[in-house]
Short mmCIF file of C-alpha atoms in Angstrom, two decimals:
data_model
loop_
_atom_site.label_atom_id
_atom_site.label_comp_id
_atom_site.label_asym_id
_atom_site.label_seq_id
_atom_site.Cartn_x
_atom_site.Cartn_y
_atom_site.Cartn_z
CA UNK A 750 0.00 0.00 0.00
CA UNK A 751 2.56 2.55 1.05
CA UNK A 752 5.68 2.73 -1.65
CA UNK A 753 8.93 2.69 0.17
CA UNK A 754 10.14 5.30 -1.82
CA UNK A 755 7.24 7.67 -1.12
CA UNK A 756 8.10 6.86 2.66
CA UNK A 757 12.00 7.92 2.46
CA UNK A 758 10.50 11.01 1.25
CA UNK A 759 7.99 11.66 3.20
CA UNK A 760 10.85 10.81 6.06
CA UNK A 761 13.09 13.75 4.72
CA UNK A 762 10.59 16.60 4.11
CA UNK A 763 9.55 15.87 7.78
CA UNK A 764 12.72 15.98 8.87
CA UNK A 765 14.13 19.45 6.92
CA UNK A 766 10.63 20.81 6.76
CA UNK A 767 11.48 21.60 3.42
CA UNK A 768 10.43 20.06 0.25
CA UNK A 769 14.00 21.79 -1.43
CA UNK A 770 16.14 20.77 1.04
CA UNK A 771 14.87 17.10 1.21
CA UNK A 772 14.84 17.07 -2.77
CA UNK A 773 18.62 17.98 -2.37
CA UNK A 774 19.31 14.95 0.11
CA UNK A 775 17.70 12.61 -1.99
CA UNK A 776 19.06 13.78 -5.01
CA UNK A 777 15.31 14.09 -6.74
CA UNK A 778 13.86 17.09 -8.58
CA UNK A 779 11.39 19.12 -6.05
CA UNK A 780 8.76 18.01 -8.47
CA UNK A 781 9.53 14.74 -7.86
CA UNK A 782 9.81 15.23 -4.09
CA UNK A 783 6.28 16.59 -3.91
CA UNK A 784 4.75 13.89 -6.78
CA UNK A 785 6.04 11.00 -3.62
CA UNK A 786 4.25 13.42 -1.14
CA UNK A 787 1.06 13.79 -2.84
CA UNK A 788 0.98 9.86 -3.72
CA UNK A 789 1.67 8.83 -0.20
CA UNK A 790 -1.50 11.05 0.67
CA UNK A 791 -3.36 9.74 -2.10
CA UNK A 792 -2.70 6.44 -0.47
CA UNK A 793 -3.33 7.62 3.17
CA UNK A 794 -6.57 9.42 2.04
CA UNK A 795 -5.10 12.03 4.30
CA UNK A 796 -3.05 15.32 4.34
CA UNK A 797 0.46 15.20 5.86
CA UNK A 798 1.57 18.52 5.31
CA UNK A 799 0.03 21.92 6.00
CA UNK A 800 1.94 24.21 3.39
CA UNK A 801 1.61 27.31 1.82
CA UNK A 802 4.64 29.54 0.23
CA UNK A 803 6.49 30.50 3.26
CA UNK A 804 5.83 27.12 5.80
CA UNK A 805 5.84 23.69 5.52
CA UNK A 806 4.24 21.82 8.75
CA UNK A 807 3.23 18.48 9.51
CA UNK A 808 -0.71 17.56 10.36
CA UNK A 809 -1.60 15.68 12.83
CA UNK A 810 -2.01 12.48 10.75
CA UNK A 811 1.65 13.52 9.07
CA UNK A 812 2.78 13.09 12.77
CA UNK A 813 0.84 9.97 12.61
CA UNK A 814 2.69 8.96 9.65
CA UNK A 815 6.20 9.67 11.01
CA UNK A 816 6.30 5.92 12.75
CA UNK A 817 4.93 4.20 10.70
CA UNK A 818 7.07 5.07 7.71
CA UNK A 819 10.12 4.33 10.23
CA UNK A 820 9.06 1.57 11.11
CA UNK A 821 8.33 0.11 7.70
CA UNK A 822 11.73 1.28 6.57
CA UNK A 823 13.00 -0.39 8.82
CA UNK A 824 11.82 -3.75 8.39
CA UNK A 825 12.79 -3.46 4.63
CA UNK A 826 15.73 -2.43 5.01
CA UNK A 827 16.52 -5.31 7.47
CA UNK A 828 15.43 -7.31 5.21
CA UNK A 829 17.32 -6.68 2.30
CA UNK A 830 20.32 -6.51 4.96
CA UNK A 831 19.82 -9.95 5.84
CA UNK A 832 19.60 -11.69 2.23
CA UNK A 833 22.23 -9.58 1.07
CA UNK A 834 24.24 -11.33 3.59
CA UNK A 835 26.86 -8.35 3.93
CA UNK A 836 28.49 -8.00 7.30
CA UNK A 837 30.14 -4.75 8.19
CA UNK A 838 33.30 -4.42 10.19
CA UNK A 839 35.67 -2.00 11.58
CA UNK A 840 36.19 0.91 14.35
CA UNK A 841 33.78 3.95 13.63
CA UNK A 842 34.53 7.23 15.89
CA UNK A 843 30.92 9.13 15.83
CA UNK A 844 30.39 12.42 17.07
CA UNK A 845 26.92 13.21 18.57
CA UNK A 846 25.53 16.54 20.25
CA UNK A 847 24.58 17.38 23.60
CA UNK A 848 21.35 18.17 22.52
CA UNK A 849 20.66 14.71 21.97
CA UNK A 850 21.47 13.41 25.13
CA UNK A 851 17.78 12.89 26.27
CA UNK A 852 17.06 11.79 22.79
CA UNK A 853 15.81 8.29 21.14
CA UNK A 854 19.34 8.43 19.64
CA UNK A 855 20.24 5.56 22.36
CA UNK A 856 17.47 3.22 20.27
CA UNK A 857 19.23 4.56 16.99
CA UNK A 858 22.59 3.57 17.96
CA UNK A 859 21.48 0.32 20.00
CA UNK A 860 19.59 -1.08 16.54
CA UNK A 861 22.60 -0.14 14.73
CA UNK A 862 24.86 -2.50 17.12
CA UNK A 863 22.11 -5.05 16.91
CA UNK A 864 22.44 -5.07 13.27
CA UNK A 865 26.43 -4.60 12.56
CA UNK A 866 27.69 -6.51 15.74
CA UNK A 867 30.98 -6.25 14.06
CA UNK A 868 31.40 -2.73 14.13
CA UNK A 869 33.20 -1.25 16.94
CA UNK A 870 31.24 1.81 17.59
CA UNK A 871 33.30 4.44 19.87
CA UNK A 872 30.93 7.65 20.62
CA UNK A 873 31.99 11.22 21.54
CA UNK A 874 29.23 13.39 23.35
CA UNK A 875 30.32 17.29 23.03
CA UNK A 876 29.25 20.94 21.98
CA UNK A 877 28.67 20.80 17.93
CA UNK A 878 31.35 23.33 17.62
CA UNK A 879 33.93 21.11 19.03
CA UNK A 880 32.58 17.99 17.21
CA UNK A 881 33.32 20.11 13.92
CA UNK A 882 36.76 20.78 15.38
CA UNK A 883 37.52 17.47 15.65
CA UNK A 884 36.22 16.02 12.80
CA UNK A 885 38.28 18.43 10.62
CA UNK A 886 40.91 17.52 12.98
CA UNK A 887 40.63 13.74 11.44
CA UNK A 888 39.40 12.35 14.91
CA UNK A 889 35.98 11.48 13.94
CA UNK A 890 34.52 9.83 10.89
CA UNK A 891 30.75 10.70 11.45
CA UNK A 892 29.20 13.69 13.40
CA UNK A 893 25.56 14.69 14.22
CA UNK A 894 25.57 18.25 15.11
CA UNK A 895 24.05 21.59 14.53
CA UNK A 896 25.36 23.41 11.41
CA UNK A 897 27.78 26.20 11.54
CA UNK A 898 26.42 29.00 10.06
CA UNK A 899 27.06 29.63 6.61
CA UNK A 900 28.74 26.42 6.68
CA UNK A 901 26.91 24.38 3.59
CA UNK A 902 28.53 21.11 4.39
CA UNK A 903 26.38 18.67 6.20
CA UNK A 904 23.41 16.43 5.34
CA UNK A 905 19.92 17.48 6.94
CA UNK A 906 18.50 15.63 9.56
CA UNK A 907 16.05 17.48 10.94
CA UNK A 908 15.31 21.82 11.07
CA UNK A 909 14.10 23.20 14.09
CA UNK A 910 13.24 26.49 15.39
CA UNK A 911 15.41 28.18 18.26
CA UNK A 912 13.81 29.65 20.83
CA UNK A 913 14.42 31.01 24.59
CA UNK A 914 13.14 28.50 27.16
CA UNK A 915 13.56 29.06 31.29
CA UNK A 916 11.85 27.91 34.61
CA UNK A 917 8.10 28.72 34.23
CA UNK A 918 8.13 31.05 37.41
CA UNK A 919 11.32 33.32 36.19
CA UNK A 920 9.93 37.08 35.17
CA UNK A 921 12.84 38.93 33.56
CA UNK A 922 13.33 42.65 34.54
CA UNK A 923 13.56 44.57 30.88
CA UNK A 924 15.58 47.15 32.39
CA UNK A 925 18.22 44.66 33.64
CA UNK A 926 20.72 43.02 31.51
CA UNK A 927 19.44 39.75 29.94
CA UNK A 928 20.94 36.76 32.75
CA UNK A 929 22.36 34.03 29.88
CA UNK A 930 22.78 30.49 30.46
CA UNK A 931 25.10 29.11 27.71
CA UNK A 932 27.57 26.73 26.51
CA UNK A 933 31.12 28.05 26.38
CA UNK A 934 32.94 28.81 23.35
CA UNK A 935 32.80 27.35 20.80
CA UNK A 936 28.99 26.81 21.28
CA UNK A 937 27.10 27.18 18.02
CA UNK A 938 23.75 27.78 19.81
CA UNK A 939 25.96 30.57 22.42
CA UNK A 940 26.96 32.62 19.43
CA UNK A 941 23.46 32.40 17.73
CA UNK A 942 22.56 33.69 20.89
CA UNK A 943 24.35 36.11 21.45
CA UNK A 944 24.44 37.71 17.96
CA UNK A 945 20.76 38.06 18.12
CA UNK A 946 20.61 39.99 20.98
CA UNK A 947 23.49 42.59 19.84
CA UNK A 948 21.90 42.78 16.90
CA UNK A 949 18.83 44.01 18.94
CA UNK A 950 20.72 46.08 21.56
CA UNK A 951 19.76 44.39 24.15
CA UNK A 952 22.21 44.32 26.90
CA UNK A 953 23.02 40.63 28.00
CA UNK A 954 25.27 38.91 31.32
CA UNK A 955 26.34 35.45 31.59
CA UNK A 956 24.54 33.81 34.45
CA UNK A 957 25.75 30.33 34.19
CA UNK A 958 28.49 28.72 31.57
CA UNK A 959 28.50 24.77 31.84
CA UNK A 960 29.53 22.31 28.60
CA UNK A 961 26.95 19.45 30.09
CA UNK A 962 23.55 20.27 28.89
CA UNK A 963 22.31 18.20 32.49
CA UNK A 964 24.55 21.76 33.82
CA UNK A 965 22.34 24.21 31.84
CA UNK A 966 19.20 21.86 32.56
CA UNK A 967 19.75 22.30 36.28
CA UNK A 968 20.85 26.18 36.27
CA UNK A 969 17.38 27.03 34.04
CA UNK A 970 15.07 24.96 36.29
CA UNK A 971 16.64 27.02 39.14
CA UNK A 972 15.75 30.49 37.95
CA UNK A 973 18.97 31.66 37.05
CA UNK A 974 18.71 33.03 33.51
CA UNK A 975 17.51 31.86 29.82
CA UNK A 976 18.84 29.62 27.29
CA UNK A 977 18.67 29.49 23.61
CA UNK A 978 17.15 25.82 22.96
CA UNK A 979 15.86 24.02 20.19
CA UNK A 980 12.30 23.77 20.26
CA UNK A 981 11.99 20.12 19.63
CA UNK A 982 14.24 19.81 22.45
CA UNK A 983 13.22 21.36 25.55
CA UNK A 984 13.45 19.98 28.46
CA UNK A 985 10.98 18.56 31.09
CA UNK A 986 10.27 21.48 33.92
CA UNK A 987 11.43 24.58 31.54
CA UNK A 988 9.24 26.67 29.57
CA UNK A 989 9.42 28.58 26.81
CA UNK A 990 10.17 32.33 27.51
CA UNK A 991 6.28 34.14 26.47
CA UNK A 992 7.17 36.53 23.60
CA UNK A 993 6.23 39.38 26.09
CA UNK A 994 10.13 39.28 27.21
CA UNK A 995 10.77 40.86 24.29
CA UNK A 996 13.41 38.54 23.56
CA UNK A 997 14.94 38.76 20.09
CA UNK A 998 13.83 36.23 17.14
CA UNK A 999 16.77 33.80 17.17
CA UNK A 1000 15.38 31.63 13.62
CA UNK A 1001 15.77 28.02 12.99
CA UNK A 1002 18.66 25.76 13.21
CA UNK A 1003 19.78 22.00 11.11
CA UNK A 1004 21.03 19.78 12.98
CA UNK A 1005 23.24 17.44 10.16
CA UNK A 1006 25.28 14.44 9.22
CA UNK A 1007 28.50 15.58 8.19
CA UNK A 1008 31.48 12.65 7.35
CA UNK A 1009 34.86 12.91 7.61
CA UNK A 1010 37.98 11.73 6.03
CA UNK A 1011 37.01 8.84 4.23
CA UNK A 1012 38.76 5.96 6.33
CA UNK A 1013 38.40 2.82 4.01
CA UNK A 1014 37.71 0.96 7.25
CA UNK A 1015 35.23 3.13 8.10
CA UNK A 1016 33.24 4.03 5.55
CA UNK A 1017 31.03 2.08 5.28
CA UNK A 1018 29.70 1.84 8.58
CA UNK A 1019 29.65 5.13 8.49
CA UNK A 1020 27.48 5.42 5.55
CA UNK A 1021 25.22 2.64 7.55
CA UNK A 1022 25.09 4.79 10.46
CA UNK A 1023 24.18 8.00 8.43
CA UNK A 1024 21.35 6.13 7.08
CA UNK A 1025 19.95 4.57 10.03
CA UNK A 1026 20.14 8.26 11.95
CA UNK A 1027 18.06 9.58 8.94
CA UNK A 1028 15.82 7.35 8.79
CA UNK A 1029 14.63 7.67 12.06
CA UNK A 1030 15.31 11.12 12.51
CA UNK A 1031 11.61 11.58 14.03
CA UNK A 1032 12.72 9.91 17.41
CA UNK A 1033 15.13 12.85 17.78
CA UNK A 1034 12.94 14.94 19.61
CA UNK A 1035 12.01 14.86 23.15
CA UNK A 1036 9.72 11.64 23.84
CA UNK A 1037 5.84 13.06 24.95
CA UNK A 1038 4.40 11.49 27.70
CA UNK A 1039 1.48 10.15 28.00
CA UNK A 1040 -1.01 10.65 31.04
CA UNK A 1041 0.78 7.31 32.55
CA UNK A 1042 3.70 8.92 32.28
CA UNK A 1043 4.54 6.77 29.27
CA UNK A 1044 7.03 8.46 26.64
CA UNK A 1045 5.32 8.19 22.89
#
């Protein structure tokens, strides 16, 4: 019923929230990218995408869709894993974010070891800006990271939008200099943050520097400033800032895949990992609960 094909890219507009950007991943004309779209929701009888010339959002069912399409992926492409009968071996050094710590990345990574027992997996956890560092630096083969800006390198996993989060009870004073909590240099979202209020005039302090994101977690739930966060992201007992702050716009950021220095013993678990990350970039979001307390 539902073409694989469609699915994969279905799976990448979702992810970029961009029918250009996932036509350029795939390697498909955008008319192509929206003929799979509007065949899956032939299929589905469904929309999965409310878009007009400026947005492009998933519905409710296209949220619907996200796991099933993963999971059907998934199954064919263990499949045709399996009766291939290739086994994959080698060391592969991958680079992952903070900001997926309290990801699904763990079930990402743990299917991949299922999978490609062979493969010895070594994982760095670190600010993207350092994971770019080293990767140039020829110490990592595969990273999952925010992108630089105006850095084009990378392959889209998923675009989110940036926004200022903090404890729910914390009222900021607008005559008092903004109290920051941030990464330390070289901390892609820090500078983002940073830029956009200078570019607004707003006068800014540092409250709290920490590079473990559990460090920022606990400084925010305590009252002690705002972060910049992805909104995707945010984590349980912190709020988004209301707009009311006046805080400044501070736009949308990709996370990507970017490779390294093609190790022959590497690549191609590293082109196995890339393609198990993307396609189940959905689960890189913070889990919902559900009213057990269940995460969906």
């Amino acid at each position: 019923m539902y073409d694989p094909s469609h699915l994969r890219t279905f799976l990448s507009v979702a992810q970029t929230l961009s029918f250009t950007q996932a036509a350029r991943r795939l390697g498909l004309r955008q008319s192509t990218v929206s003929q799979h779209v509007r065949r899956l929701e032939d299929a589905a009888g469904r929309p999965l995408f409310s878009r007009d010339t400026h947005s492009v959002e998933l519905t409710e069912d296209g949220e619907a869709m996200l796991g099933f399409a993963r999971r059907i992926l998934e199954a064919h492409e263990q499949a045709a894993a399996f009766f291939a009968g290739t086994r994959l071996r080698g060391r592969l050094r991958f680079g992952a974010s903070e900001d997926f710590v309290l990801t699904r990345l763990p079930e990402i990574l743990e299917g991949f070891r299922h999978d490609h027992p062979e493969v010895d997996l070594e994982l760095t956890v670190e600010l993207s800006g350092t994971l770019h560092e080293q990767l140039a630096a020829g110490k990592l083969d595969l990273v999952l990271a925010k992108r630089r800006p105006k850095d084009p390198r990378g392959e889209p996993v998923r675009r989110d939008r940036l926004v200022w989060i903090g404890a729910e009870r914390l009222r900021l004073d607008p005559d008092r200099p903004v109290p920051l909590i941030v990464y330390p240099p070289p901390g892609i979202t820090r500078a983002l943050a940073l830029d956009a209020l200078q570019r607004q005039g707003r006068e800014w302090r540092v409250a709290c520097t920490s590079a473990s994101l559990n460090g920022l977690i606990a400084a925010a739930r305590a009252g002690l400033g705002v972060m910049a966060h992805s909104q995707g992201l945010i984590p349980p007992g912190l709020v988004r800032v209301p707009e009311r702050a006046g805080l400044p716009e501070l736009g949308r950021v990709d996370f990507v895949l970017v490779h390294g220095r093609r190790r022959p013993s590497a690549q191609g678990a590293a082109d196995a990992l890339a393609s198990a990350i993307l396609a189940g970039g959905d689960r890189l979001h913070r889990p919902r609960r559900t009213g057990l307390g269940e995460p969906v």
